[in-house]
């Protein structure tokens, strides 16, 4: 998969491809991440990318011309990508949107700055994405978030099993994790995890997931489609509760 980012701060965005599993995927050729400086496509001698808003008011607006120059170059060189604009007006990012974006072979993310972009640039945009209901100083961090979350759904970037186990994969929060040592400052690893009984471990993990989701995210719990393991886990949880109440 190829992901391109168009920004006025290329050095800020660069680090997203230099760490962790994303950088490994780039090295292995599973992912190609390319960063373009919008300023390189400004034709005037001061390389201007912003201007005053028609109609007045505070702040600046990103000029359309550099975008038109960019898309002329880009579409001729690589063909038409799926274009995402980071903006507070977009659909709020979640795993299901990320999975959808990961299915494109070619994604281009435009990082908005200032008050926004000249509306005429919207003709190039397929989808507006927001990373949450708060106002940032620019679309660079959202672009990096999108690269990160989308990468995890590109086959081969992370271990498939680990994607399945993550929070939200099946609408439930993740279970607790433990590693060595068995005891630290009198706090023990739950016995069942050391038992070697995979079925029991699976049931315990599901119970913990269900418990955590019920308490912290009842909205997710209500939407959850219960499978056989869920039912067994809930039954066992309920029995434990009833036993404790006696
Ligand atoms: N999730 N911002 C973008 C400028 C802007 C405004 C309108 C396009 C249209 C944000 C967010 C976010 C602030 C980035 C405004 N660009 N982006 N910027 N939350 O708050 O994505």
PDB file of C-alpha atoms and ligand atoms in Angstrom:
ATOM      1  CA  UNK A   1       0.000   0.000   0.000  1.00  0.00           C
ATOM      2  CA  UNK A   2       1.133   3.523  -0.759  1.00  0.00           C
ATOM      3  CA  UNK A   3       0.283   6.371   1.620  1.00  0.00           C
ATOM      4  CA  UNK A   4       1.149   9.933   0.635  1.00  0.00           C
ATOM      5  CA  UNK A   5       0.932  12.969   2.905  1.00  0.00           C
ATOM      6  CA  UNK A   6       0.646  16.549   1.667  1.00  0.00           C
ATOM      7  CA  UNK A   7       1.694  19.103   4.282  1.00  0.00           C
ATOM      8  CA  UNK A   8       3.434  22.429   4.823  1.00  0.00           C
ATOM      9  CA  UNK A   9       5.474  20.777   7.636  1.00  0.00           C
ATOM     10  CA  UNK A  10       7.124  17.694   6.064  1.00  0.00           C
ATOM     11  CA  UNK A  11       9.769  17.382   8.816  1.00  0.00           C
ATOM     12  CA  UNK A  12       7.066  17.239  11.497  1.00  0.00           C
ATOM     13  CA  UNK A  13       5.254  14.372   9.744  1.00  0.00           C
ATOM     14  CA  UNK A  14       8.387  12.408   8.734  1.00  0.00           C
ATOM     15  CA  UNK A  15       8.820  10.682  12.121  1.00  0.00           C
ATOM     16  CA  UNK A  16       5.618   8.653  11.615  1.00  0.00           C
ATOM     17  CA  UNK A  17       7.532   6.362   9.256  1.00  0.00           C
ATOM     18  CA  UNK A  18      10.734   6.196  11.303  1.00  0.00           C
ATOM     19  CA  UNK A  19       9.622   4.164  14.341  1.00  0.00           C
ATOM     20  CA  UNK A  20       8.284   0.757  15.320  1.00  0.00           C
ATOM     21  CA  UNK A  21       6.267  -1.587  13.155  1.00  0.00           C
ATOM     22  CA  UNK A  22       5.476   1.158  10.617  1.00  0.00           C
ATOM     23  CA  UNK A  23       9.185   1.635   9.881  1.00  0.00           C
ATOM     24  CA  UNK A  24       9.658  -2.152   9.618  1.00  0.00           C
ATOM     25  CA  UNK A  25       6.781  -2.360   7.132  1.00  0.00           C
ATOM     26  CA  UNK A  26       8.387   0.431   5.092  1.00  0.00           C
ATOM     27  CA  UNK A  27      11.721  -1.466   5.114  1.00  0.00           C
ATOM     28  CA  UNK A  28      10.007  -4.706   4.076  1.00  0.00           C
ATOM     29  CA  UNK A  29       8.263  -2.928   1.215  1.00  0.00           C
ATOM     30  CA  UNK A  30       4.753  -3.674   2.562  1.00  0.00           C
ATOM     31  CA  UNK A  31       4.123   0.043   3.003  1.00  0.00           C
ATOM     32  CA  UNK A  32       5.337   2.987   0.985  1.00  0.00           C
ATOM     33  CA  UNK A  33       4.995   6.337   2.754  1.00  0.00           C
ATOM     34  CA  UNK A  34       5.748   9.485   0.813  1.00  0.00           C
ATOM     35  CA  UNK A  35       5.649  13.032   2.101  1.00  0.00           C
ATOM     36  CA  UNK A  36       5.128  16.086  -0.126  1.00  0.00           C
ATOM     37  CA  UNK A  37       5.715  19.709   0.761  1.00  0.00           C
ATOM     38  CA  UNK A  38       2.794  21.831  -0.457  1.00  0.00           C
ATOM     39  CA  UNK A  39       5.140  24.826  -0.652  1.00  0.00           C
ATOM     40  CA  UNK A  40       7.054  23.112  -3.488  1.00  0.00           C
ATOM     41  CA  UNK A  41       3.906  23.519  -5.593  1.00  0.00           C
ATOM     42  CA  UNK A  42       3.495  27.259  -4.973  1.00  0.00           C
ATOM     43  CA  UNK A  43       4.546  29.065  -8.151  1.00  0.00           C
ATOM     44  CA  UNK A  44       5.045  32.630  -6.864  1.00  0.00           C
ATOM     45  CA  UNK A  45       8.479  33.776  -5.738  1.00  0.00           C
ATOM     46  CA  UNK A  46       7.588  33.804  -2.023  1.00  0.00           C
ATOM     47  CA  UNK A  47       6.090  30.281  -2.238  1.00  0.00           C
ATOM     48  CA  UNK A  48       2.877  31.497  -0.606  1.00  0.00           C
ATOM     49  CA  UNK A  49       0.420  28.827   0.565  1.00  0.00           C
ATOM     50  CA  UNK A  50      -2.046  30.996   2.524  1.00  0.00           C
ATOM     51  CA  UNK A  51      -4.035  34.178   1.936  1.00  0.00           C
ATOM     52  CA  UNK A  52      -6.699  36.389   3.535  1.00  0.00           C
ATOM     53  CA  UNK A  53     -10.286  35.116   3.506  1.00  0.00           C
ATOM     54  CA  UNK A  54     -12.746  36.688   1.058  1.00  0.00           C
ATOM     55  CA  UNK A  55     -15.482  38.321   3.079  1.00  0.00           C
ATOM     56  CA  UNK A  56     -13.064  39.204   5.855  1.00  0.00           C
ATOM     57  CA  UNK A  57     -12.684  37.786   9.316  1.00  0.00           C
ATOM     58  CA  UNK A  58      -9.804  36.424  11.362  1.00  0.00           C
ATOM     59  CA  UNK A  59      -7.142  33.969  10.256  1.00  0.00           C
ATOM     60  CA  UNK A  60      -5.882  32.756   6.915  1.00  0.00           C
ATOM     61  CA  UNK A  61      -7.047  30.268   4.293  1.00  0.00           C
ATOM     62  CA  UNK A  62      -4.933  27.775   2.321  1.00  0.00           C
ATOM     63  CA  UNK A  63      -4.717  28.960  -1.300  1.00  0.00           C
ATOM     64  CA  UNK A  64      -6.170  26.688  -3.982  1.00  0.00           C
ATOM     65  CA  UNK A  65      -3.449  27.110  -6.657  1.00  0.00           C
ATOM     66  CA  UNK A  66      -0.706  25.000  -4.963  1.00  0.00           C
ATOM     67  CA  UNK A  67      -3.221  22.135  -4.565  1.00  0.00           C
ATOM     68  CA  UNK A  68      -4.209  22.326  -8.244  1.00  0.00           C
ATOM     69  CA  UNK A  69      -0.510  22.245  -9.190  1.00  0.00           C
ATOM     70  CA  UNK A  70       0.089  19.347  -6.831  1.00  0.00           C
ATOM     71  CA  UNK A  71      -2.788  17.224  -8.187  1.00  0.00           C
ATOM     72  CA  UNK A  72      -1.761  17.908 -11.789  1.00  0.00           C
ATOM     73  CA  UNK A  73       1.712  16.541 -10.982  1.00  0.00           C
ATOM     74  CA  UNK A  74       0.497  13.756  -8.698  1.00  0.00           C
ATOM     75  CA  UNK A  75      -2.272  12.285 -10.848  1.00  0.00           C
ATOM     76  CA  UNK A  76       0.037  12.279 -13.887  1.00  0.00           C
ATOM     77  CA  UNK A  77       2.826  10.565 -11.956  1.00  0.00           C
ATOM     78  CA  UNK A  78       0.971   8.012  -9.830  1.00  0.00           C
ATOM     79  CA  UNK A  79      -2.653   7.971 -10.999  1.00  0.00           C
ATOM     80  CA  UNK A  80      -5.636   8.992  -8.873  1.00  0.00           C
ATOM     81  CA  UNK A  81      -5.328   8.230  -5.138  1.00  0.00           C
ATOM     82  CA  UNK A  82      -8.138   8.021  -2.556  1.00  0.00           C
ATOM     83  CA  UNK A  83      -7.956  11.487  -1.010  1.00  0.00           C
ATOM     84  CA  UNK A  84      -8.563  12.139   2.690  1.00  0.00           C
ATOM     85  CA  UNK A  85      -8.660  15.613   4.234  1.00  0.00           C
ATOM     86  CA  UNK A  86      -8.063  15.895   7.980  1.00  0.00           C
ATOM     87  CA  UNK A  87     -10.694  18.256   9.330  1.00  0.00           C
ATOM     88  CA  UNK A  88     -12.870  18.720  12.415  1.00  0.00           C
ATOM     89  CA  UNK A  89     -15.892  18.490  10.082  1.00  0.00           C
ATOM     90  CA  UNK A  90     -15.044  14.927   9.030  1.00  0.00           C
ATOM     91  CA  UNK A  91     -16.372  11.539  10.085  1.00  0.00           C
ATOM     92  CA  UNK A  92     -14.811  10.665  13.434  1.00  0.00           C
ATOM     93  CA  UNK A  93     -12.118   8.032  12.922  1.00  0.00           C
ATOM     94  CA  UNK A  94     -12.651   4.525  14.280  1.00  0.00           C
ATOM     95  CA  UNK A  95     -11.416   0.997  13.526  1.00  0.00           C
ATOM     96  CA  UNK A  96     -14.047   0.364  10.885  1.00  0.00           C
ATOM     97  CA  UNK A  97     -13.114   3.529   8.919  1.00  0.00           C
ATOM     98  CA  UNK A  98      -9.437   2.614   9.330  1.00  0.00           C
ATOM     99  CA  UNK A  99     -10.058  -0.868   7.913  1.00  0.00           C
ATOM    100  CA  UNK A 100     -11.896   0.670   4.968  1.00  0.00           C
ATOM    101  CA  UNK A 101      -9.017   3.082   4.273  1.00  0.00           C
ATOM    102  CA  UNK A 102      -6.518   0.197   4.515  1.00  0.00           C
ATOM    103  CA  UNK A 103      -8.289  -1.487   1.590  1.00  0.00           C
ATOM    104  CA  UNK A 104      -7.278   1.326  -0.810  1.00  0.00           C
ATOM    105  CA  UNK A 105      -4.029   0.676  -2.601  1.00  0.00           C
ATOM    106  CA  UNK A 106      -3.275   4.315  -2.670  1.00  0.00           C
ATOM    107  CA  UNK A 107      -4.169   6.860  -0.003  1.00  0.00           C
ATOM    108  CA  UNK A 108      -3.335  10.569  -0.030  1.00  0.00           C
ATOM    109  CA  UNK A 109      -3.803  12.560   3.173  1.00  0.00           C
ATOM    110  CA  UNK A 110      -4.044  16.346   2.986  1.00  0.00           C
ATOM    111  CA  UNK A 111      -3.126  18.139   6.212  1.00  0.00           C
ATOM    112  CA  UNK A 112      -5.285  21.227   6.679  1.00  0.00           C
ATOM    113  CA  UNK A 113      -3.842  24.295   8.428  1.00  0.00           C
ATOM    114  CA  UNK A 114      -5.075  27.789   9.344  1.00  0.00           C
ATOM    115  CA  UNK A 115      -8.880  28.278   9.183  1.00  0.00           C
ATOM    116  CA  UNK A 116      -9.103  25.659   6.457  1.00  0.00           C
ATOM    117  CA  UNK A 117      -8.722  25.214   2.718  1.00  0.00           C
ATOM    118  CA  UNK A 118     -10.301  27.098  -0.206  1.00  0.00           C
ATOM    119  CA  UNK A 119     -13.569  25.245  -0.843  1.00  0.00           C
ATOM    120  CA  UNK A 120     -12.698  24.636  -4.505  1.00  0.00           C
ATOM    121  CA  UNK A 121     -10.014  22.143  -3.423  1.00  0.00           C
ATOM    122  CA  UNK A 122     -12.845  19.907  -2.131  1.00  0.00           C
ATOM    123  CA  UNK A 123     -13.334  18.601  -5.683  1.00  0.00           C
ATOM    124  CA  UNK A 124     -10.200  16.474  -5.139  1.00  0.00           C
ATOM    125  CA  UNK A 125     -11.299  15.182  -1.704  1.00  0.00           C
ATOM    126  CA  UNK A 126     -13.056  11.810  -1.349  1.00  0.00           C
ATOM    127  CA  UNK A 127     -13.471  11.851   2.412  1.00  0.00           C
ATOM    128  CA  UNK A 128     -13.044  14.194   5.382  1.00  0.00           C
ATOM    129  CA  UNK A 129     -11.789  12.543   8.559  1.00  0.00           C
ATOM    130  CA  UNK A 130     -11.627  13.958  12.088  1.00  0.00           C
ATOM    131  CA  UNK A 131      -9.694  12.296  14.907  1.00  0.00           C
ATOM    132  CA  UNK A 132     -11.979  13.696  17.604  1.00  0.00           C
ATOM    133  CA  UNK A 133     -14.086  16.634  18.737  1.00  0.00           C
ATOM    134  CA  UNK A 134     -11.393  19.116  19.675  1.00  0.00           C
ATOM    135  CA  UNK A 135      -9.570  21.741  17.631  1.00  0.00           C
ATOM    136  CA  UNK A 136      -5.921  21.185  16.754  1.00  0.00           C
ATOM    137  CA  UNK A 137      -3.484  23.687  15.253  1.00  0.00           C
ATOM    138  CA  UNK A 138      -3.189  21.624  12.081  1.00  0.00           C
ATOM    139  CA  UNK A 139      -3.947  18.351  10.331  1.00  0.00           C
ATOM    140  CA  UNK A 140      -0.433  16.894  10.705  1.00  0.00           C
ATOM    141  CA  UNK A 141      -1.074  14.954  13.921  1.00  0.00           C
ATOM    142  CA  UNK A 142      -4.376  13.571  12.532  1.00  0.00           C
ATOM    143  CA  UNK A 143      -2.519  12.493   9.357  1.00  0.00           C
ATOM    144  CA  UNK A 144       0.039  10.662  11.516  1.00  0.00           C
ATOM    145  CA  UNK A 145      -2.735   9.023  13.523  1.00  0.00           C
ATOM    146  CA  UNK A 146      -4.405   7.894  10.299  1.00  0.00           C
ATOM    147  CA  UNK A 147      -1.127   6.445   8.941  1.00  0.00           C
ATOM    148  CA  UNK A 148      -0.591   4.576  12.199  1.00  0.00           C
ATOM    149  CA  UNK A 149      -4.082   3.133  12.579  1.00  0.00           C
ATOM    150  CA  UNK A 150      -4.455   2.278   8.874  1.00  0.00           C
ATOM    151  CA  UNK A 151      -1.035   0.566   8.820  1.00  0.00           C
ATOM    152  CA  UNK A 152      -2.165  -1.924  11.454  1.00  0.00           C
ATOM    153  CA  UNK A 153      -4.836  -3.179   9.050  1.00  0.00           C
ATOM    154  CA  UNK A 154      -2.472  -3.658   6.122  1.00  0.00           C
ATOM    155  CA  UNK A 155      -1.724  -7.404   5.975  1.00  0.00           C
ATOM    156  CA  UNK A 156       1.774  -8.190   7.245  1.00  0.00           C
ATOM    157  CA  UNK A 157       2.356  -4.960   9.199  1.00  0.00           C
ATOM    158  CA  UNK A 158       1.444  -6.451  12.580  1.00  0.00           C
ATOM    159  CA  UNK A 159       0.803 -10.040  13.592  1.00  0.00           C
ATOM    160  CA  UNK A 160      -2.827 -10.878  12.619  1.00  0.00           C
ATOM    161  CA  UNK A 161      -3.444 -12.543  15.997  1.00  0.00           C
ATOM    162  CA  UNK A 162      -2.467  -9.362  17.782  1.00  0.00           C
ATOM    163  CA  UNK A 163      -4.965  -7.315  15.724  1.00  0.00           C
ATOM    164  CA  UNK A 164      -7.711  -9.780  16.659  1.00  0.00           C
ATOM    165  CA  UNK A 165      -6.853  -9.540  20.342  1.00  0.00           C
ATOM    166  CA  UNK A 166      -6.874  -5.760  20.482  1.00  0.00           C
ATOM    167  CA  UNK A 167      -9.464  -3.606  22.156  1.00  0.00           C
ATOM    168  CA  UNK A 168     -12.414  -2.893  19.832  1.00  0.00           C
ATOM    169  CA  UNK A 169     -11.659  -5.743  17.429  1.00  0.00           C
ATOM    170  CA  UNK A 170     -14.939  -7.399  18.404  1.00  0.00           C
ATOM    171  CA  UNK A 171     -16.492  -4.374  20.120  1.00  0.00           C
ATOM    172  CA  UNK A 172     -14.984  -5.338  23.471  1.00  0.00           C
ATOM    173  CA  UNK A 173     -12.123  -3.810  25.428  1.00  0.00           C
ATOM    174  CA  UNK A 174      -8.919  -5.787  25.797  1.00  0.00           C
ATOM    175  CA  UNK A 175      -8.285  -8.053  28.804  1.00  0.00           C
ATOM    176  CA  UNK A 176      -5.444  -7.332  31.280  1.00  0.00           C
ATOM    177  CA  UNK A 177      -1.913  -8.483  30.397  1.00  0.00           C
ATOM    178  CA  UNK A 178       0.846  -9.877  32.615  1.00  0.00           C
ATOM    179  CA  UNK A 179       4.481 -10.809  32.108  1.00  0.00           C
ATOM    180  CA  UNK A 180       7.324 -11.978  34.378  1.00  0.00           C
ATOM    181  CA  UNK A 181       7.902 -11.934  37.325  1.00  0.00           C
ATOM    182  CA  UNK A 182       5.097 -13.930  38.905  1.00  0.00           C
ATOM    183  CA  UNK A 183       5.166 -11.762  42.034  1.00  0.00           C
ATOM    184  CA  UNK A 184       6.144  -8.113  42.367  1.00  0.00           C
ATOM    185  CA  UNK A 185       5.665  -6.157  45.618  1.00  0.00           C
ATOM    186  CA  UNK A 186       3.254  -8.883  46.816  1.00  0.00           C
ATOM    187  CA  UNK A 187       1.130  -8.603  43.683  1.00  0.00           C
ATOM    188  CA  UNK A 188       0.646 -11.966  41.981  1.00  0.00           C
ATOM    189  CA  UNK A 189      -0.145 -12.923  38.417  1.00  0.00           C
ATOM    190  CA  UNK A 190      -3.617 -14.570  38.336  1.00  0.00           C
ATOM    191  CA  UNK A 191      -3.123 -18.324  38.867  1.00  0.00           C
ATOM    192  CA  UNK A 192      -5.169 -19.325  35.797  1.00  0.00           C
ATOM    193  CA  UNK A 193      -2.619 -17.686  33.439  1.00  0.00           C
ATOM    194  CA  UNK A 194       0.120 -19.987  34.782  1.00  0.00           C
ATOM    195  CA  UNK A 195      -2.097 -23.105  34.721  1.00  0.00           C
ATOM    196  CA  UNK A 196      -1.343 -23.982  31.104  1.00  0.00           C
ATOM    197  CA  UNK A 197      -5.065 -24.671  30.541  1.00  0.00           C
ATOM    198  CA  UNK A 198      -5.746 -22.764  27.333  1.00  0.00           C
ATOM    199  CA  UNK A 199      -9.509 -23.077  27.518  1.00  0.00           C
ATOM    200  CA  UNK A 200      -9.534 -21.716  31.077  1.00  0.00           C
ATOM    201  CA  UNK A 201      -7.191 -18.874  30.044  1.00  0.00           C
ATOM    202  CA  UNK A 202      -9.500 -18.033  27.134  1.00  0.00           C
ATOM    203  CA  UNK A 203     -12.554 -17.992  29.413  1.00  0.00           C
ATOM    204  CA  UNK A 204     -10.787 -15.835  32.022  1.00  0.00           C
ATOM    205  CA  UNK A 205      -9.681 -13.336  29.391  1.00  0.00           C
ATOM    206  CA  UNK A 206     -13.173 -13.103  27.944  1.00  0.00           C
ATOM    207  CA  UNK A 207     -14.661 -12.568  31.409  1.00  0.00           C
ATOM    208  CA  UNK A 208     -12.201  -9.758  32.070  1.00  0.00           C
ATOM    209  CA  UNK A 209     -12.981  -8.190  28.664  1.00  0.00           C
ATOM    210  CA  UNK A 210     -16.715  -8.333  29.313  1.00  0.00           C
ATOM    211  CA  UNK A 211     -16.341  -6.982  32.854  1.00  0.00           C
ATOM    212  CA  UNK A 212     -14.148  -4.080  31.770  1.00  0.00           C
ATOM    213  CA  UNK A 213     -16.424  -3.244  28.824  1.00  0.00           C
ATOM    214  CA  UNK A 214     -19.571  -3.303  30.965  1.00  0.00           C
ATOM    215  CA  UNK A 215     -18.030  -0.989  33.553  1.00  0.00           C
ATOM    216  CA  UNK A 216     -16.072   1.400  31.331  1.00  0.00           C
ATOM    217  CA  UNK A 217     -17.937   1.351  28.016  1.00  0.00           C
ATOM    218  CA  UNK A 218     -21.556   0.278  28.464  1.00  0.00           C
ATOM    219  CA  UNK A 219     -22.260   1.733  24.993  1.00  0.00           C
ATOM    220  CA  UNK A 220     -19.928  -0.862  23.428  1.00  0.00           C
ATOM    221  CA  UNK A 221     -21.311  -3.636  25.607  1.00  0.00           C
ATOM    222  CA  UNK A 222     -24.889  -2.938  24.451  1.00  0.00           C
ATOM    223  CA  UNK A 223     -23.838  -3.164  20.779  1.00  0.00           C
ATOM    224  CA  UNK A 224     -21.838  -6.360  21.246  1.00  0.00           C
ATOM    225  CA  UNK A 225     -22.887  -9.521  19.420  1.00  0.00           C
ATOM    226  CA  UNK A 226     -22.527 -12.321  21.988  1.00  0.00           C
ATOM    227  CA  UNK A 227     -20.951 -15.578  20.826  1.00  0.00           C
ATOM    228  CA  UNK A 228     -20.807 -18.906  22.681  1.00  0.00           C
ATOM    229  CA  UNK A 229     -17.638 -18.015  24.633  1.00  0.00           C
ATOM    230  CA  UNK A 230     -19.237 -14.722  25.714  1.00  0.00           C
ATOM    231  CA  UNK A 231     -22.276 -16.571  27.049  1.00  0.00           C
ATOM    232  CA  UNK A 232     -20.167 -19.086  28.933  1.00  0.00           C
ATOM    233  CA  UNK A 233     -18.032 -16.255  30.336  1.00  0.00           C
ATOM    234  CA  UNK A 234     -21.098 -14.271  31.477  1.00  0.00           C
ATOM    235  CA  UNK A 235     -22.605 -17.355  33.072  1.00  0.00           C
ATOM    236  CA  UNK A 236     -19.402 -18.049  34.962  1.00  0.00           C
ATOM    237  CA  UNK A 237     -19.152 -14.388  36.029  1.00  0.00           C
ATOM    238  CA  UNK A 238     -22.716 -14.427  37.294  1.00  0.00           C
ATOM    239  CA  UNK A 239     -22.095 -17.642  39.250  1.00  0.00           C
ATOM    240  CA  UNK A 240     -19.002 -16.084  40.872  1.00  0.00           C
ATOM    241  CA  UNK A 241     -21.031 -13.003  41.834  1.00  0.00           C
ATOM    242  CA  UNK A 242     -23.839 -15.105  43.325  1.00  0.00           C
ATOM    243  CA  UNK A 243     -21.362 -17.221  45.263  1.00  0.00           C
ATOM    244  CA  UNK A 244     -19.656 -14.099  46.672  1.00  0.00           C
ATOM    245  CA  UNK A 245     -23.024 -12.644  47.681  1.00  0.00           C
ATOM    246  CA  UNK A 246     -23.881 -15.638  49.828  1.00  0.00           C
TER     247      UNK A 246
HETATM  248  N1  LIG B   1      -9.319  16.066  13.425  1.00  0.00           N
HETATM  249  N2  LIG B   1      -7.845  20.485  12.872  1.00  0.00           N
HETATM  250  C1  LIG B   1      -7.352  20.966  10.513  1.00  0.00           C
HETATM  251  C2  LIG B   1      -7.595  23.239   9.639  1.00  0.00           C
HETATM  252  C3  LIG B   1      -8.760  22.864   8.801  1.00  0.00           C
HETATM  253  C4  LIG B   1     -10.065  23.323   9.061  1.00  0.00           C
HETATM  254  C5  LIG B   1     -11.079  22.963   8.213  1.00  0.00           C
HETATM  255  C6  LIG B   1      -9.538  21.681   6.950  1.00  0.00           C
HETATM  256  C7  LIG B   1     -10.820  22.144   7.157  1.00  0.00           C
HETATM  257  C8  LIG B   1      -8.700  18.176  13.313  1.00  0.00           C
HETATM  258  C9  LIG B   1      -9.300  17.196  14.120  1.00  0.00           C
HETATM  259  C10 LIG B   1      -8.503  19.588  13.686  1.00  0.00           C
HETATM  260  C11 LIG B   1      -7.927  21.917  13.155  1.00  0.00           C
HETATM  261  C12 LIG B   1      -7.003  20.153  11.738  1.00  0.00           C
HETATM  262  C13 LIG B   1      -8.273  22.707  11.913  1.00  0.00           C
HETATM  263  N3  LIG B   1      -8.524  22.027   7.763  1.00  0.00           N
HETATM  264  N4  LIG B   1      -8.392  17.594  12.170  1.00  0.00           N
HETATM  265  N5  LIG B   1      -7.363  22.391  10.814  1.00  0.00           N
HETATM  266  N6  LIG B   1      -9.796  17.332  15.347  1.00  0.00           N
HETATM  267  O1  LIG B   1      -8.961  19.972  14.720  1.00  0.00           O
HETATM  268  O2  LIG B   1      -8.761  16.313  12.229  1.00  0.00           O
END
